[in-house]
């Protein structure tokens, strides 16, 4: 079974940086397409998560327009971990961040995926 644990979230001021981690078990991050997603405060009832970055099995990355040029997705095969480097953070980046073992840059319904991790909270103040 695929198991994901996100970490690295924190409270930072606008313009700051954070690196999020997604520790994976039960599969290899090298062999699967993976996505970072987020859910802003108050959006839980909508049941949708915004996809912000993907990395495919060839290492090709793609980003939502809202984070392009500021966020970088990467993976460490030896640690079997996915990362999201976030620079130039803005208050609108405030959200709970999740990783998923699929590729999508369109909104994802939470009920569509069964292996969500606990998420990690990012709060950006102005």
PDB file of C-alpha atoms in Angstrom:
ATOM      1  CA  UNK A   1       0.000   0.000   0.000  1.00  0.00           C
ATOM      2  CA  UNK A   2       1.230   3.477  -0.841  1.00  0.00           C
ATOM      3  CA  UNK A   3       1.994   5.576   2.213  1.00  0.00           C
ATOM      4  CA  UNK A   4       2.824   9.296   2.181  1.00  0.00           C
ATOM      5  CA  UNK A   5       3.880  11.631   4.980  1.00  0.00           C
ATOM      6  CA  UNK A   6       4.290  15.330   4.311  1.00  0.00           C
ATOM      7  CA  UNK A   7       6.450  17.632   6.455  1.00  0.00           C
ATOM      8  CA  UNK A   8       8.302  20.928   6.425  1.00  0.00           C
ATOM      9  CA  UNK A   9       5.397  23.340   6.701  1.00  0.00           C
ATOM     10  CA  UNK A  10       5.792  26.438   8.855  1.00  0.00           C
ATOM     11  CA  UNK A  11       4.717  30.044   9.326  1.00  0.00           C
ATOM     12  CA  UNK A  12       6.800  32.521   7.340  1.00  0.00           C
ATOM     13  CA  UNK A  13       6.628  36.121   6.165  1.00  0.00           C
ATOM     14  CA  UNK A  14       5.917  37.045   2.580  1.00  0.00           C
ATOM     15  CA  UNK A  15       8.994  36.651   0.429  1.00  0.00           C
ATOM     16  CA  UNK A  16      10.316  33.795   2.532  1.00  0.00           C
ATOM     17  CA  UNK A  17      11.150  30.232   1.533  1.00  0.00           C
ATOM     18  CA  UNK A  18      10.270  26.737   2.676  1.00  0.00           C
ATOM     19  CA  UNK A  19      11.081  23.236   1.528  1.00  0.00           C
ATOM     20  CA  UNK A  20       8.368  20.640   1.905  1.00  0.00           C
ATOM     21  CA  UNK A  21       9.060  16.917   1.985  1.00  0.00           C
ATOM     22  CA  UNK A  22       6.873  13.949   1.133  1.00  0.00           C
ATOM     23  CA  UNK A  23       8.322  10.706   2.476  1.00  0.00           C
ATOM     24  CA  UNK A  24       7.022   7.742   0.494  1.00  0.00           C
ATOM     25  CA  UNK A  25       6.817   4.039   1.309  1.00  0.00           C
ATOM     26  CA  UNK A  26       5.289   1.050  -0.423  1.00  0.00           C
ATOM     27  CA  UNK A  27       6.501   2.198  -3.839  1.00  0.00           C
ATOM     28  CA  UNK A  28       9.395   4.033  -5.506  1.00  0.00           C
ATOM     29  CA  UNK A  29       9.029   7.758  -6.245  1.00  0.00           C
ATOM     30  CA  UNK A  30      11.236   7.140  -9.284  1.00  0.00           C
ATOM     31  CA  UNK A  31       8.668   4.897 -10.933  1.00  0.00           C
ATOM     32  CA  UNK A  32       5.560   7.002 -10.468  1.00  0.00           C
ATOM     33  CA  UNK A  33       4.279  10.358 -11.562  1.00  0.00           C
ATOM     34  CA  UNK A  34       3.708  12.536  -8.510  1.00  0.00           C
ATOM     35  CA  UNK A  35       1.956  15.787  -7.700  1.00  0.00           C
ATOM     36  CA  UNK A  36       2.012  18.437  -4.965  1.00  0.00           C
ATOM     37  CA  UNK A  37      -1.386  19.867  -4.158  1.00  0.00           C
ATOM     38  CA  UNK A  38      -2.784  22.346  -1.677  1.00  0.00           C
ATOM     39  CA  UNK A  39      -6.052  23.178   0.004  1.00  0.00           C
ATOM     40  CA  UNK A  40      -6.606  26.730   1.171  1.00  0.00           C
ATOM     41  CA  UNK A  41      -8.363  27.555   4.451  1.00  0.00           C
ATOM     42  CA  UNK A  42     -12.131  27.355   4.161  1.00  0.00           C
ATOM     43  CA  UNK A  43     -11.967  25.231   1.012  1.00  0.00           C
ATOM     44  CA  UNK A  44     -12.304  21.881   2.735  1.00  0.00           C
ATOM     45  CA  UNK A  45     -16.043  21.692   2.163  1.00  0.00           C
ATOM     46  CA  UNK A  46     -15.543  22.018  -1.585  1.00  0.00           C
ATOM     47  CA  UNK A  47     -13.720  18.675  -1.569  1.00  0.00           C
ATOM     48  CA  UNK A  48     -11.172  19.897  -4.099  1.00  0.00           C
ATOM     49  CA  UNK A  49      -7.415  20.321  -3.888  1.00  0.00           C
ATOM     50  CA  UNK A  50      -5.420  22.607  -6.164  1.00  0.00           C
ATOM     51  CA  UNK A  51      -2.550  20.871  -7.956  1.00  0.00           C
ATOM     52  CA  UNK A  52       0.554  23.060  -8.105  1.00  0.00           C
ATOM     53  CA  UNK A  53       3.427  20.894  -9.389  1.00  0.00           C
ATOM     54  CA  UNK A  54       4.031  17.540 -11.040  1.00  0.00           C
ATOM     55  CA  UNK A  55       7.058  15.400 -11.837  1.00  0.00           C
ATOM     56  CA  UNK A  56       6.814  12.415 -14.162  1.00  0.00           C
ATOM     57  CA  UNK A  57       8.879   9.242 -14.366  1.00  0.00           C
ATOM     58  CA  UNK A  58      11.340  10.915 -16.752  1.00  0.00           C
ATOM     59  CA  UNK A  59      11.858  13.777 -14.321  1.00  0.00           C
ATOM     60  CA  UNK A  60       9.896  16.233 -16.445  1.00  0.00           C
ATOM     61  CA  UNK A  61       8.248  18.872 -14.265  1.00  0.00           C
ATOM     62  CA  UNK A  62       5.255  21.087 -14.754  1.00  0.00           C
ATOM     63  CA  UNK A  63       3.693  23.836 -12.655  1.00  0.00           C
ATOM     64  CA  UNK A  64       0.481  25.718 -12.177  1.00  0.00           C
ATOM     65  CA  UNK A  65       0.692  29.305 -13.382  1.00  0.00           C
ATOM     66  CA  UNK A  66       0.178  30.518  -9.823  1.00  0.00           C
ATOM     67  CA  UNK A  67       3.515  29.058  -8.674  1.00  0.00           C
ATOM     68  CA  UNK A  68       5.578  28.947 -11.869  1.00  0.00           C
ATOM     69  CA  UNK A  69       8.996  30.513 -11.359  1.00  0.00           C
ATOM     70  CA  UNK A  70       8.696  30.347  -7.567  1.00  0.00           C
ATOM     71  CA  UNK A  71       8.221  26.650  -6.722  1.00  0.00           C
ATOM     72  CA  UNK A  72      10.421  23.715  -7.734  1.00  0.00           C
ATOM     73  CA  UNK A  73       9.432  20.051  -7.474  1.00  0.00           C
ATOM     74  CA  UNK A  74      12.150  17.424  -7.175  1.00  0.00           C
ATOM     75  CA  UNK A  75      12.777  13.957  -5.792  1.00  0.00           C
ATOM     76  CA  UNK A  76      15.551  12.091  -4.021  1.00  0.00           C
ATOM     77  CA  UNK A  77      15.545   8.490  -5.179  1.00  0.00           C
ATOM     78  CA  UNK A  78      17.860   7.281  -2.421  1.00  0.00           C
ATOM     79  CA  UNK A  79      15.611   8.752   0.275  1.00  0.00           C
ATOM     80  CA  UNK A  80      12.452   7.883  -1.652  1.00  0.00           C
ATOM     81  CA  UNK A  81      11.221  11.396  -0.973  1.00  0.00           C
ATOM     82  CA  UNK A  82       9.486  14.085  -3.023  1.00  0.00           C
ATOM     83  CA  UNK A  83      10.262  17.753  -2.353  1.00  0.00           C
ATOM     84  CA  UNK A  84       8.719  21.131  -3.052  1.00  0.00           C
ATOM     85  CA  UNK A  85      11.059  24.114  -2.782  1.00  0.00           C
ATOM     86  CA  UNK A  86       8.965  27.241  -2.348  1.00  0.00           C
ATOM     87  CA  UNK A  87      10.562  30.652  -2.808  1.00  0.00           C
ATOM     88  CA  UNK A  88       9.019  34.096  -2.914  1.00  0.00           C
ATOM     89  CA  UNK A  89       6.101  32.962  -0.803  1.00  0.00           C
ATOM     90  CA  UNK A  90       2.923  35.038  -0.894  1.00  0.00           C
ATOM     91  CA  UNK A  91      -0.013  35.175   1.551  1.00  0.00           C
ATOM     92  CA  UNK A  92      -2.147  33.438  -1.082  1.00  0.00           C
ATOM     93  CA  UNK A  93       0.154  30.409  -0.807  1.00  0.00           C
ATOM     94  CA  UNK A  94      -1.258  29.788   2.671  1.00  0.00           C
ATOM     95  CA  UNK A  95      -2.735  26.279   2.611  1.00  0.00           C
ATOM     96  CA  UNK A  96      -2.386  22.711   3.734  1.00  0.00           C
ATOM     97  CA  UNK A  97      -0.032  20.980   1.297  1.00  0.00           C
ATOM     98  CA  UNK A  98      -0.329  17.342   0.197  1.00  0.00           C
ATOM     99  CA  UNK A  99       1.426  15.007  -2.196  1.00  0.00           C
ATOM    100  CA  UNK A 100      -0.228  12.384  -4.362  1.00  0.00           C
ATOM    101  CA  UNK A 101       0.883   9.473  -6.519  1.00  0.00           C
ATOM    102  CA  UNK A 102      -0.630  10.638  -9.785  1.00  0.00           C
ATOM    103  CA  UNK A 103      -0.123  13.422 -12.311  1.00  0.00           C
ATOM    104  CA  UNK A 104      -2.596  16.251 -12.524  1.00  0.00           C
ATOM    105  CA  UNK A 105      -2.492  20.017 -12.815  1.00  0.00           C
ATOM    106  CA  UNK A 106      -6.272  20.249 -12.680  1.00  0.00           C
ATOM    107  CA  UNK A 107      -8.149  20.343  -9.373  1.00  0.00           C
ATOM    108  CA  UNK A 108      -8.414  16.940  -7.730  1.00  0.00           C
ATOM    109  CA  UNK A 109     -11.422  15.772  -5.758  1.00  0.00           C
ATOM    110  CA  UNK A 110     -10.349  14.454  -2.359  1.00  0.00           C
ATOM    111  CA  UNK A 111     -12.622  11.427  -2.692  1.00  0.00           C
ATOM    112  CA  UNK A 112     -10.870  10.410  -5.914  1.00  0.00           C
ATOM    113  CA  UNK A 113      -7.662   9.325  -4.149  1.00  0.00           C
ATOM    114  CA  UNK A 114      -7.429   6.922  -1.201  1.00  0.00           C
ATOM    115  CA  UNK A 115      -3.875   7.392   0.067  1.00  0.00           C
ATOM    116  CA  UNK A 116      -3.689  11.013   1.192  1.00  0.00           C
ATOM    117  CA  UNK A 117      -1.124  11.764   3.867  1.00  0.00           C
ATOM    118  CA  UNK A 118      -1.753  14.076   6.834  1.00  0.00           C
ATOM    119  CA  UNK A 119      -0.575  17.161   4.929  1.00  0.00           C
ATOM    120  CA  UNK A 120       1.665  19.954   6.186  1.00  0.00           C
ATOM    121  CA  UNK A 121       0.508  23.502   6.949  1.00  0.00           C
ATOM    122  CA  UNK A 122       2.090  26.506   5.284  1.00  0.00           C
ATOM    123  CA  UNK A 123       1.109  29.940   6.560  1.00  0.00           C
ATOM    124  CA  UNK A 124       2.428  33.093   4.898  1.00  0.00           C
ATOM    125  CA  UNK A 125       1.881  36.448   6.569  1.00  0.00           C
ATOM    126  CA  UNK A 126       2.165  39.821   4.896  1.00  0.00           C
TER     127      UNK A 126
END
